[in-house]
PDB file of C-alpha atoms and ligand atoms in Angstrom:
ATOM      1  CA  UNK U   1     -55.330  25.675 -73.235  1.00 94.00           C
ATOM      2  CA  UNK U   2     -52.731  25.785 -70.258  1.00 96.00           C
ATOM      3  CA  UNK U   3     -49.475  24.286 -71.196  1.00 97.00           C
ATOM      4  CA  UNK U   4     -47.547  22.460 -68.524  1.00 97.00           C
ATOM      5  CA  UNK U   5     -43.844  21.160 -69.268  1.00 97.00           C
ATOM      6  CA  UNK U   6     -42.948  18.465 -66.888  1.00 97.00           C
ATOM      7  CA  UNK U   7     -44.761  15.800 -64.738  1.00 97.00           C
ATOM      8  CA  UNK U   8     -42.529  16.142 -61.572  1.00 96.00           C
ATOM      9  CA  UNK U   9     -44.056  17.189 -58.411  1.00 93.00           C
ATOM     10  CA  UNK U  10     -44.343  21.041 -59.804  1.00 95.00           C
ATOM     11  CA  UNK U  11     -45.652  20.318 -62.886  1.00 97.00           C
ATOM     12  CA  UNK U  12     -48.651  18.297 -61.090  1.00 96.00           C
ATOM     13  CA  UNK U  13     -48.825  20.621 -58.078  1.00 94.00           C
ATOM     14  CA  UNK U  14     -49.312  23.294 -60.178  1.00 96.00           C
ATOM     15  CA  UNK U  15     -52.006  21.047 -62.450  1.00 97.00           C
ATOM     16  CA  UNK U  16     -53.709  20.235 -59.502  1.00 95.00           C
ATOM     17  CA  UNK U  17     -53.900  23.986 -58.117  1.00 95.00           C
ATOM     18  CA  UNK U  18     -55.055  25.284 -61.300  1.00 97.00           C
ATOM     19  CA  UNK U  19     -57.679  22.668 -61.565  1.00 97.00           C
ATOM     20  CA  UNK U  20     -59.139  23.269 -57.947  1.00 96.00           C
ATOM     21  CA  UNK U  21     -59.261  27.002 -59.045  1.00 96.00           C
ATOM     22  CA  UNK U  22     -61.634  25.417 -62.133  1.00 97.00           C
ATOM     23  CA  UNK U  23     -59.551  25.594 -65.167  1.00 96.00           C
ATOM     24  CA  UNK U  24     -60.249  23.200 -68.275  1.00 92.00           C
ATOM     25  CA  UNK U  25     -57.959  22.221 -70.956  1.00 94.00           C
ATOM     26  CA  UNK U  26     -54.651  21.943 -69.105  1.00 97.00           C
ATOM     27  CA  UNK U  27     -52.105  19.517 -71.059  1.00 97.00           C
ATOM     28  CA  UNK U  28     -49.295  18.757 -69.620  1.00 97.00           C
ATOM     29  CA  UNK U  29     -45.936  17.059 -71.569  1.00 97.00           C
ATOM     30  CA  UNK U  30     -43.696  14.909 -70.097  1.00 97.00           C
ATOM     31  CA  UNK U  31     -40.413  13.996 -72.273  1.00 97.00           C
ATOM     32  CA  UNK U  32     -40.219  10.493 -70.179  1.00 97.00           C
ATOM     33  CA  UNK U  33     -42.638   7.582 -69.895  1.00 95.00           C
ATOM     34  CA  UNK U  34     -44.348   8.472 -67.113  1.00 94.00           C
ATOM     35  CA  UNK U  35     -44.357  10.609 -64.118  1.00 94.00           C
ATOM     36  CA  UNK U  36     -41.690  11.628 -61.804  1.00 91.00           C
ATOM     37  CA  UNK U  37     -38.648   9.572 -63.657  1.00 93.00           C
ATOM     38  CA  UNK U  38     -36.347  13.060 -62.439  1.00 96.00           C
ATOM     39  CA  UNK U  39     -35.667  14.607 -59.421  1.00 96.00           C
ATOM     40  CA  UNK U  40     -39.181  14.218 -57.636  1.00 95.00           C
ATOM     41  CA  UNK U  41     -39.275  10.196 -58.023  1.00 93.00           C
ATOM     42  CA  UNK U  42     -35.340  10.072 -56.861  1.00 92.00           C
ATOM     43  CA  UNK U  43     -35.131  12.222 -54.051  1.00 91.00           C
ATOM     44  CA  UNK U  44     -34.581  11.304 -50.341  1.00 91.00           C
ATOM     45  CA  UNK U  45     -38.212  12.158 -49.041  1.00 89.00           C
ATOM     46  CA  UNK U  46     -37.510  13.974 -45.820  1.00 93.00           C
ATOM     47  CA  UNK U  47     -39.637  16.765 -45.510  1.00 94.00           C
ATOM     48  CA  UNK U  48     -37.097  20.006 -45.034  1.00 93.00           C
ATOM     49  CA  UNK U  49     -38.000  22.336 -42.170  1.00 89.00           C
ATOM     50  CA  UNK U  50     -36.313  25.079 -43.811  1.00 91.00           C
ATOM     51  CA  UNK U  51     -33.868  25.737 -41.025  1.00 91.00           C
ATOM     52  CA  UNK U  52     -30.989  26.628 -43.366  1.00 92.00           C
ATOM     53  CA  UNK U  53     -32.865  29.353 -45.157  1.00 92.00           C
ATOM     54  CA  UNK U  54     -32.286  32.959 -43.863  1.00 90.00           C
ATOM     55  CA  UNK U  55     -35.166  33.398 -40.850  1.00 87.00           C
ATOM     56  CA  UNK U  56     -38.196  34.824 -41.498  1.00 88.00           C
ATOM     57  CA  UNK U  57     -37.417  34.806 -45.398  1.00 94.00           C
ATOM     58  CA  UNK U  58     -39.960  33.976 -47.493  1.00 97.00           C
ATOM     59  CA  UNK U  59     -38.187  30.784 -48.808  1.00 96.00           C
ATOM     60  CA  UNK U  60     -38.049  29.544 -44.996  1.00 93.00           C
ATOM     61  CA  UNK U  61     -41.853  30.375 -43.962  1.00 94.00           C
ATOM     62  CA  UNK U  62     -42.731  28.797 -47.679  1.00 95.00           C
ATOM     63  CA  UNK U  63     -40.851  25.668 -46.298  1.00 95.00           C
ATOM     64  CA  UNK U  64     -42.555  25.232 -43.099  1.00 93.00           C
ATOM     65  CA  UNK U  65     -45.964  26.265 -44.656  1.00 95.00           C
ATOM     66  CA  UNK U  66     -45.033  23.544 -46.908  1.00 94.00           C
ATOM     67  CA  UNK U  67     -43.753  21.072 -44.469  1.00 95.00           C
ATOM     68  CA  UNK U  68     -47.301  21.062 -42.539  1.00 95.00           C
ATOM     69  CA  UNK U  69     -49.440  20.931 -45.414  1.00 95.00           C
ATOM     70  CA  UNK U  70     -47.802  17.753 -46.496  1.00 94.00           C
ATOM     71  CA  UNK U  71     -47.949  16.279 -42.801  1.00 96.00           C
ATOM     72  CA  UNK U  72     -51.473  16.951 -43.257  1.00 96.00           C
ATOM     73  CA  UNK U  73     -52.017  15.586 -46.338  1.00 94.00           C
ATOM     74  CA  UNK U  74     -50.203  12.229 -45.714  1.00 96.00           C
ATOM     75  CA  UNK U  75     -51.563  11.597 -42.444  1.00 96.00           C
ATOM     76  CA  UNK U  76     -54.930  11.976 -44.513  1.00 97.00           C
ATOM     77  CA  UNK U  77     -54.437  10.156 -47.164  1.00 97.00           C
ATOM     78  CA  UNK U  78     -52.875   7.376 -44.533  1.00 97.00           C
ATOM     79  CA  UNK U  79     -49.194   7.786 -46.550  1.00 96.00           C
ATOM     80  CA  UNK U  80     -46.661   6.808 -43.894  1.00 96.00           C
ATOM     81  CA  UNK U  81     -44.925   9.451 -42.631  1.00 96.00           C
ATOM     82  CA  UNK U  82     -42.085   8.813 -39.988  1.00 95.00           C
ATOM     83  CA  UNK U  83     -41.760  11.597 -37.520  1.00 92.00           C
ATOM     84  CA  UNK U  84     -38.343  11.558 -35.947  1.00 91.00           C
ATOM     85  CA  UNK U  85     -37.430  14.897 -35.625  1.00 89.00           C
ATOM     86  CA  UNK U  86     -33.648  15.930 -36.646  1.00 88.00           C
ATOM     87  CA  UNK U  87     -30.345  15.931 -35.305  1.00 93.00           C
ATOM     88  CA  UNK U  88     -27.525  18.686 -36.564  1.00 94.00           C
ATOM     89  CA  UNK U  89     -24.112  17.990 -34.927  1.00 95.00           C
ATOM     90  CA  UNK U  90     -21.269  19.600 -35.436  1.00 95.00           C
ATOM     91  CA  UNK U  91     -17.789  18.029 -36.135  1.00 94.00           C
ATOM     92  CA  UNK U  92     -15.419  21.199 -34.974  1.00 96.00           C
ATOM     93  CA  UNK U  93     -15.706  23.614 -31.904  1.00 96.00           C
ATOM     94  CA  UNK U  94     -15.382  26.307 -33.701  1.00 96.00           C
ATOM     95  CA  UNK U  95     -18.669  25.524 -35.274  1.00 96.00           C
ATOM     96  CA  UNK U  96     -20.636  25.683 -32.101  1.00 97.00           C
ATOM     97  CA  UNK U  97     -21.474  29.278 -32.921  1.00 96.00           C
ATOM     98  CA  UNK U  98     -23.298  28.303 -36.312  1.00 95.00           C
ATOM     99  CA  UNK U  99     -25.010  25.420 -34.066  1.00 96.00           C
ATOM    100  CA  UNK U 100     -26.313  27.589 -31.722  1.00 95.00           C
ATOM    101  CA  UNK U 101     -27.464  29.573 -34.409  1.00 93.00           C
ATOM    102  CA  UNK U 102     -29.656  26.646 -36.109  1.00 93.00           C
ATOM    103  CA  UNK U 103     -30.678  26.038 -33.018  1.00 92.00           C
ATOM    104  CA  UNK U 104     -32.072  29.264 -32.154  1.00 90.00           C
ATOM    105  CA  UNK U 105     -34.136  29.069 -35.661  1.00 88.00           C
ATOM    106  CA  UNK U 106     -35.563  25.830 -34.940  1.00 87.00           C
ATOM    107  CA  UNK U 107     -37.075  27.007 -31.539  1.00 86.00           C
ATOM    108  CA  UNK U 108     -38.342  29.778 -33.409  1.00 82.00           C
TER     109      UNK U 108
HETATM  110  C1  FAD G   1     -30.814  13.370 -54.862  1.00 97.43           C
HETATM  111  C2  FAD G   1     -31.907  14.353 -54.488  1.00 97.43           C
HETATM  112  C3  FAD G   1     -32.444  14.280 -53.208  1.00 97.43           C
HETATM  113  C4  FAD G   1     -33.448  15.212 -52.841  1.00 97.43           C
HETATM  114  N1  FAD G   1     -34.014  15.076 -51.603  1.00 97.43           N
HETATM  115  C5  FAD G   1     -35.047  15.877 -51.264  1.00 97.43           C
HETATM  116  C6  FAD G   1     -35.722  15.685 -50.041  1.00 97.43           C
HETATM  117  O1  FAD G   1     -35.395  14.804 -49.256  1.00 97.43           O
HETATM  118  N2  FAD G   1     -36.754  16.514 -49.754  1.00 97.43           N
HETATM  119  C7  FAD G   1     -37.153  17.502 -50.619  1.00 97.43           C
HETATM  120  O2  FAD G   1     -38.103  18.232 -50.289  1.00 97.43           O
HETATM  121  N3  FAD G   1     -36.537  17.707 -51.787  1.00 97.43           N
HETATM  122  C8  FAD G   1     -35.502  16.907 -52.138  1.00 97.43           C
HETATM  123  N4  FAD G   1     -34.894  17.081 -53.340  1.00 97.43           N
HETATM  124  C9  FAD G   1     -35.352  18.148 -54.217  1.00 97.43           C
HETATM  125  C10 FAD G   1     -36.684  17.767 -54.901  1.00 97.43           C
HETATM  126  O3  FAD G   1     -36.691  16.410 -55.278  1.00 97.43           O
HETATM  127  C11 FAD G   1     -36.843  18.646 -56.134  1.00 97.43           C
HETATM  128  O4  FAD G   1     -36.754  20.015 -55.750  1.00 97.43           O
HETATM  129  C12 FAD G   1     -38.194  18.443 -56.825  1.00 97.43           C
HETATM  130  O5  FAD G   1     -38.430  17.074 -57.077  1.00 97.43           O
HETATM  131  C13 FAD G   1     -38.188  19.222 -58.130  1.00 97.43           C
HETATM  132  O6  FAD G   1     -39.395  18.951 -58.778  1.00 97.43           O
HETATM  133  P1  FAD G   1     -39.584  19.394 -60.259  1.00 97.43           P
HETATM  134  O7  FAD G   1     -40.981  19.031 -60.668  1.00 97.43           O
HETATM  135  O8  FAD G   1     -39.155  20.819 -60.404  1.00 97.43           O
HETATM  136  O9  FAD G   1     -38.470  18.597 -61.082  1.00 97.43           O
HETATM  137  P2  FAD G   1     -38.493  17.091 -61.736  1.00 97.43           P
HETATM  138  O10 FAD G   1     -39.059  16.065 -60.807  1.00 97.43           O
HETATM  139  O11 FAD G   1     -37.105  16.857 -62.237  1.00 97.43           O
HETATM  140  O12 FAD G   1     -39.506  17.283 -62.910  1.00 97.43           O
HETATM  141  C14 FAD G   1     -39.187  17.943 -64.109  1.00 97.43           C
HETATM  142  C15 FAD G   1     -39.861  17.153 -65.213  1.00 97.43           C
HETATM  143  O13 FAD G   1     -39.716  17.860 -66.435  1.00 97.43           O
HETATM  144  C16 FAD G   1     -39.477  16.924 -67.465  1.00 97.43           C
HETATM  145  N5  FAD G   1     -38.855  17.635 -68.568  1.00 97.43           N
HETATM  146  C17 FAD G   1     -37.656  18.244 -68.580  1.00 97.43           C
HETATM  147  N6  FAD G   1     -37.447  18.830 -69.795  1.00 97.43           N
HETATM  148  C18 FAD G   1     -38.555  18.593 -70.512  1.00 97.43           C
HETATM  149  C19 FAD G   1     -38.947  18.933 -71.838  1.00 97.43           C
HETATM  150  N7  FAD G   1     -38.138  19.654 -72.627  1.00 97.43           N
HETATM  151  N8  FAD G   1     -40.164  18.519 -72.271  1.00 97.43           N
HETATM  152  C20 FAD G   1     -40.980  17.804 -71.469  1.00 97.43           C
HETATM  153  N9  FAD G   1     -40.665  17.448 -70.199  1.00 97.43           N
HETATM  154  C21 FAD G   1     -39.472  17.836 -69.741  1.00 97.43           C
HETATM  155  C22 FAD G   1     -38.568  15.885 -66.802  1.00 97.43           C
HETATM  156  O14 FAD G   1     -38.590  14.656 -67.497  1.00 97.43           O
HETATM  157  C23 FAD G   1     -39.203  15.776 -65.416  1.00 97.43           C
HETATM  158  O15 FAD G   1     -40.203  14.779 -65.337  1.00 97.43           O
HETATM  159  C24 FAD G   1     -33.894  16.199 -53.755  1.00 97.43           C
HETATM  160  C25 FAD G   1     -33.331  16.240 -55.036  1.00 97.43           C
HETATM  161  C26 FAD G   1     -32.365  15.323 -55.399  1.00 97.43           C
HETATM  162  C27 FAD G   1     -31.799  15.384 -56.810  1.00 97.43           C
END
């Protein structure tokens, strides 16, 4: 028996990994009602690019990696996904530097 605590987006992800690798008997316990009543059902649903993690980290390739596999999966399971792009401005000169920074990661 695999024991799962939580039915947010981990706590499923990882249910739904560990059943496409074939395991059985996976309960998972919720303290709520139902499923994502925390963080995953309340959050703002833009899909991060990881931009603000350190480059080539493995928290910012995790992010991208991340960021294309859901593109892929919404646009396949027809989930409406609104591609705009982002904008980072900056409200002081003297943070131009950091801008051109960000900047410099997104190209990459
Ligand atoms: C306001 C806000 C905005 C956000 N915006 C974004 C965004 O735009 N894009 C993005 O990628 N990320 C965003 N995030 C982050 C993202 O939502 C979280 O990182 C993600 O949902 C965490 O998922 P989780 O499964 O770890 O946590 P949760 O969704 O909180 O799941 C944890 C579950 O565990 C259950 N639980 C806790 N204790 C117990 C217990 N003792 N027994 C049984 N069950 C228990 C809880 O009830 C809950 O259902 C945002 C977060 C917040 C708060």
């Amino acid at each position: 028996m695999i024991l799962i605590c939580g039915a947010g987006i981990l706590g499923l992800s990882i249910a739904k990994c560990l059943l496409e690798e074939g395991a059985e008997n996976i309960l998972i316990i919720e303290k709520e009602g139902d499923i994502g009543f925390h963080a995953s059902g309340r959050n703002s649903g833009v899909l991060h690019a990881g931009i603000y993690y350190t480059p080539d980290s493995l928290k910012a390739k995790l992010c991208l990696k991340g960021n294309l596999l859901m593109r892929y999966f919404c646009k396949e399971k027809g989930i409406p996904l609104i591609e705009a792009g982002k904008v980072i401005v900056t409200k002081k000169e003297e943070e131009i530097k950091t801008l051109m920074e960000l900047y410099s990661r997104a190209r990459r």
